[in-house]
PDB file of C-alpha atoms in Angstrom:
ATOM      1  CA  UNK A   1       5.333  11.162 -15.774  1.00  0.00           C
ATOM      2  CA  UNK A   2       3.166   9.891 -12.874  1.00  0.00           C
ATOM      3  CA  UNK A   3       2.242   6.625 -12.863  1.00  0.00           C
ATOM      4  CA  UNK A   4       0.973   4.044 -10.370  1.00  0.00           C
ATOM      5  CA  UNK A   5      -1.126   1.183 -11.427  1.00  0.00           C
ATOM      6  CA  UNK A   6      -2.626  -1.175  -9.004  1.00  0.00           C
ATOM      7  CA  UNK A   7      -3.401  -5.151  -9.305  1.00  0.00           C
ATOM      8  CA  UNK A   8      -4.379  -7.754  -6.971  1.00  0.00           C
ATOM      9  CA  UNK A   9      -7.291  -7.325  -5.449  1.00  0.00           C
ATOM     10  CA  UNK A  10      -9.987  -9.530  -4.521  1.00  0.00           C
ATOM     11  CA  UNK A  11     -12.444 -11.681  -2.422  1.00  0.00           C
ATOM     12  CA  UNK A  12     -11.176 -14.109   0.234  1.00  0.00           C
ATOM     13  CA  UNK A  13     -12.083 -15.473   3.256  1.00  0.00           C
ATOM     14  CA  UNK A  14     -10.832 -14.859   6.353  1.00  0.00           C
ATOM     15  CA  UNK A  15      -7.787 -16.105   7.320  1.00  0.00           C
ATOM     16  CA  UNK A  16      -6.649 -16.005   3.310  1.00  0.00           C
ATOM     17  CA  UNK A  17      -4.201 -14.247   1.568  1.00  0.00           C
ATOM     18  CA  UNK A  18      -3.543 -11.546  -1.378  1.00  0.00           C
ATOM     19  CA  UNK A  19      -0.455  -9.972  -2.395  1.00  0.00           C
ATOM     20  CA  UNK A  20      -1.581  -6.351  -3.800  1.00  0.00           C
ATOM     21  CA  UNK A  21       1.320  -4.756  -6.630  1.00  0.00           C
ATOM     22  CA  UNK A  22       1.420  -1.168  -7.842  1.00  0.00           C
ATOM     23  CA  UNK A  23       2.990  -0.713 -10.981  1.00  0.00           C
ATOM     24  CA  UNK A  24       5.301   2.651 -11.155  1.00  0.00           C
ATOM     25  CA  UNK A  25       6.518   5.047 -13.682  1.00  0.00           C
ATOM     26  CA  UNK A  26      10.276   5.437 -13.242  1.00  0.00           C
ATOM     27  CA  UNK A  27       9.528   8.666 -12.105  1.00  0.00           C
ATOM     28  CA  UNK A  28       6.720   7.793  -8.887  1.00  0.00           C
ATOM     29  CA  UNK A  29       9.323   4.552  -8.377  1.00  0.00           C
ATOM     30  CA  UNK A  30      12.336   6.868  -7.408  1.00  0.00           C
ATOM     31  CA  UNK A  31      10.053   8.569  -4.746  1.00  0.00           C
ATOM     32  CA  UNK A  32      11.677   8.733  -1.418  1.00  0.00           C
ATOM     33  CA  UNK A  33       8.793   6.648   0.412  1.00  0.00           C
ATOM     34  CA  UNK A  34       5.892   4.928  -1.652  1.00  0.00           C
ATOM     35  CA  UNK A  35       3.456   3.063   0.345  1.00  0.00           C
ATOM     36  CA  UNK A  36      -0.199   1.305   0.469  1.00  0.00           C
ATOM     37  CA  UNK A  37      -3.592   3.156   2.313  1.00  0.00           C
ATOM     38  CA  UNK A  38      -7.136   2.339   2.300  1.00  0.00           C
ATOM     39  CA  UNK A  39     -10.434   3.476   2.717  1.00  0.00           C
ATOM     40  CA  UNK A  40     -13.248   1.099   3.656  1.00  0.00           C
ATOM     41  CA  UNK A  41     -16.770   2.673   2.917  1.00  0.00           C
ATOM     42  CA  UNK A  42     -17.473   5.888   5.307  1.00  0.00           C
ATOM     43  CA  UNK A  43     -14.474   5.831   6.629  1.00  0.00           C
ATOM     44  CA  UNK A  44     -11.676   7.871   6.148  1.00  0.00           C
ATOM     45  CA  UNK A  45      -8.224   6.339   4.569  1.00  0.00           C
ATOM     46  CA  UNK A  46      -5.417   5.422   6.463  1.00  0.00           C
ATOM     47  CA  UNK A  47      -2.121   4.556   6.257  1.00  0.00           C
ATOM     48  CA  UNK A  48      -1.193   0.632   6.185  1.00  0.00           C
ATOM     49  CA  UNK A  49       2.254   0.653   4.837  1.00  0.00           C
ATOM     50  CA  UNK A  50       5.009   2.417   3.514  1.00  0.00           C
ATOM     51  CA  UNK A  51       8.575   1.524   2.484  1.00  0.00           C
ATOM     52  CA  UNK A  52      11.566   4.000   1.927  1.00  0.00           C
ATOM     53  CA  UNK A  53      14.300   5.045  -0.227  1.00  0.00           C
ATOM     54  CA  UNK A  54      16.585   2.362   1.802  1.00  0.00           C
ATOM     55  CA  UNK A  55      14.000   0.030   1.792  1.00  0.00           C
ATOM     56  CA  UNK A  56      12.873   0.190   5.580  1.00  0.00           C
ATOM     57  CA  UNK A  57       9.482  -0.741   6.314  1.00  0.00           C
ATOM     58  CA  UNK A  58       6.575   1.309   8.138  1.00  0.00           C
ATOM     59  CA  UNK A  59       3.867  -0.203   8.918  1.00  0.00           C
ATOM     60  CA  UNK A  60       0.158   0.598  10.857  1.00  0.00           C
ATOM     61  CA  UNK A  61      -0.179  -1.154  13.818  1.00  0.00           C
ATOM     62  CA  UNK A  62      -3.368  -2.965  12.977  1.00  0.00           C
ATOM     63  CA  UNK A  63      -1.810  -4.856  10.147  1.00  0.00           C
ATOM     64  CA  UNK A  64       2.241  -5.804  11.894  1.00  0.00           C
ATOM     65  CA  UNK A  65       2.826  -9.276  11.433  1.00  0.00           C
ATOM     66  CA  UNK A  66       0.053  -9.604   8.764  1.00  0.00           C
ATOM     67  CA  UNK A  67       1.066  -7.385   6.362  1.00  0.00           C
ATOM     68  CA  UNK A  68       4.666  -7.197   4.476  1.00  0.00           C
ATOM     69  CA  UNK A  69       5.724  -4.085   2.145  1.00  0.00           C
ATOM     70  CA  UNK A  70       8.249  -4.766  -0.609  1.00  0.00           C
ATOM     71  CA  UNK A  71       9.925  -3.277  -3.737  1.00  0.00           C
ATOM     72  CA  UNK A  72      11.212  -5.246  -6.675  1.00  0.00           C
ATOM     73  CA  UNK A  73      13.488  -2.557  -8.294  1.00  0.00           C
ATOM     74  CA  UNK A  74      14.157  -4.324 -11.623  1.00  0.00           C
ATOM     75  CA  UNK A  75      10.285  -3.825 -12.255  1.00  0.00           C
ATOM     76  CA  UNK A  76       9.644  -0.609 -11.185  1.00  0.00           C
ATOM     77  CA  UNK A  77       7.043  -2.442  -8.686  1.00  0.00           C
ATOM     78  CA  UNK A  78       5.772  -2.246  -5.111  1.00  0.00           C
ATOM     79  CA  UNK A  79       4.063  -5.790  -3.597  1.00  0.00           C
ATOM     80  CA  UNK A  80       1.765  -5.515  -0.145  1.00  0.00           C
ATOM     81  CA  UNK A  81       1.664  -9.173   0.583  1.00  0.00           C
ATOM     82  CA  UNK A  82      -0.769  -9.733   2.680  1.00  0.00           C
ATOM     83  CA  UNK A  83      -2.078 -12.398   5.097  1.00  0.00           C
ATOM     84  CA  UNK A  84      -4.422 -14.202   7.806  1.00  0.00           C
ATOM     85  CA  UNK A  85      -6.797 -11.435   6.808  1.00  0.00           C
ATOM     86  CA  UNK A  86      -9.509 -10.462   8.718  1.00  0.00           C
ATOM     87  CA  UNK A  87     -13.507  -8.867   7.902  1.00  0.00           C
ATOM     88  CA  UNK A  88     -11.972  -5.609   9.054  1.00  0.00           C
ATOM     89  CA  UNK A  89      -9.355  -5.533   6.157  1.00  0.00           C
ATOM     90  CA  UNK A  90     -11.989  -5.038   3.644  1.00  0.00           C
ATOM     91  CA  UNK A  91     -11.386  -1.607   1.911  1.00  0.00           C
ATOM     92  CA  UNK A  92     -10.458   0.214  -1.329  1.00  0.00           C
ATOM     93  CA  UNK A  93      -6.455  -0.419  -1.406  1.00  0.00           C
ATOM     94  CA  UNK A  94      -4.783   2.899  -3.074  1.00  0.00           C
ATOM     95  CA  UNK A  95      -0.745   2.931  -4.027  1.00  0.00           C
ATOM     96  CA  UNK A  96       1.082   5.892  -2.968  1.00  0.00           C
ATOM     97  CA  UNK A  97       3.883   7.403  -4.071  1.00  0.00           C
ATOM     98  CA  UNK A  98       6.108  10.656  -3.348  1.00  0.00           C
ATOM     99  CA  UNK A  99       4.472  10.013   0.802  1.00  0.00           C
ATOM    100  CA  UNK A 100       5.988  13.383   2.306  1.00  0.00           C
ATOM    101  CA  UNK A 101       5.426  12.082   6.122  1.00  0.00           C
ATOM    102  CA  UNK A 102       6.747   8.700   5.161  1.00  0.00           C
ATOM    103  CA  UNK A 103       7.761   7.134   9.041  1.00  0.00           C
ATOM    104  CA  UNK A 104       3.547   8.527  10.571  1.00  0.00           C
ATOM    105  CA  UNK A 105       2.038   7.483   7.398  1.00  0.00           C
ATOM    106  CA  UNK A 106       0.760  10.768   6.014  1.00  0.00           C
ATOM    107  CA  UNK A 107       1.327  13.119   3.260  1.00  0.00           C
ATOM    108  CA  UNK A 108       0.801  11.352   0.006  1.00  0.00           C
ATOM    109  CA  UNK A 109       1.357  13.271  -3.124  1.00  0.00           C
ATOM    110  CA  UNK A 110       0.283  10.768  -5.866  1.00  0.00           C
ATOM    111  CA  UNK A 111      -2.429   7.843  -5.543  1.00  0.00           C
ATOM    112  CA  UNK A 112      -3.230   4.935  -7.857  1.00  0.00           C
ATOM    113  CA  UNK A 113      -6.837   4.261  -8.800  1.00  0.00           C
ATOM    114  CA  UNK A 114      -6.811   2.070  -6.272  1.00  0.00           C
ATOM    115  CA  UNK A 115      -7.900  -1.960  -6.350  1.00  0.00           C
ATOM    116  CA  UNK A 116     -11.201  -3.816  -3.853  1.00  0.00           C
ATOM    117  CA  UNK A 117     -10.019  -6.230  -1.315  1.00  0.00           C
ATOM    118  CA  UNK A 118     -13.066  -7.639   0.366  1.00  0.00           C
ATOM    119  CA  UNK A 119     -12.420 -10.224   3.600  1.00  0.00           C
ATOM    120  CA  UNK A 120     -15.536 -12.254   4.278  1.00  0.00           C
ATOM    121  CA  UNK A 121     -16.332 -14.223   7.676  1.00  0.00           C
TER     122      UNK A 121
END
């Protein structure tokens, strides 16, 4: 069963903080690389950060330093905490699971139904 369930979003400032979580089915949670990517309006979505099997870390280069990928594996959950956010962050924030180019960001095969982050100056 495929399952990925997003929470966290929100409104902040810049310069705040959110920590995003994607709840998994056991099934999406064994995937060899979830990760986060988002779409801000008229604009196509991206990759911001992906975590694999080991848990390594991949992440965009607009969000390093900012942005940290995790996995709690007693809850089936993936956490994108991130911070000192900027205007530029603002964007629909999808989960990904099952990523099949999981190191260049690309290649999703299942998405969440994604949660709003919106940054404000």
């Amino acid at each position: 069963q495929v399952q990925l369930v997003e929470s966290g979003g929100g409104s902040v400032q810049a310069g705040g903080s959110l920590n995003l979580s994607c709840a998994a089915s056991p099934y999406t949670y064994s995937s060899y690389c979830m990760g986060w990517f988002r779409q801000a309006p008229g604009e196509e979505r991206e990759g911001v950060a992906a975590i694999d099997h080991e848990g390594s870390p991949i992440y965009a280069d607009s969000v390093k330093g900012r942005f940290t990928i995790s996995k709690d594996n007693a809850k089936n959950t993936l956490h994108l905490q991130m911070n000192s956010l900027k205007p530029e962050d603002t964007a629909m924030y999808y989960c990904a699971a099952d990523i099949a180019y999981c190191y260049i960001l690309q290649g999703p095969n299942y998405w969440g139904q994604g949660t709003q982050v919106t940054v404000s100056s």
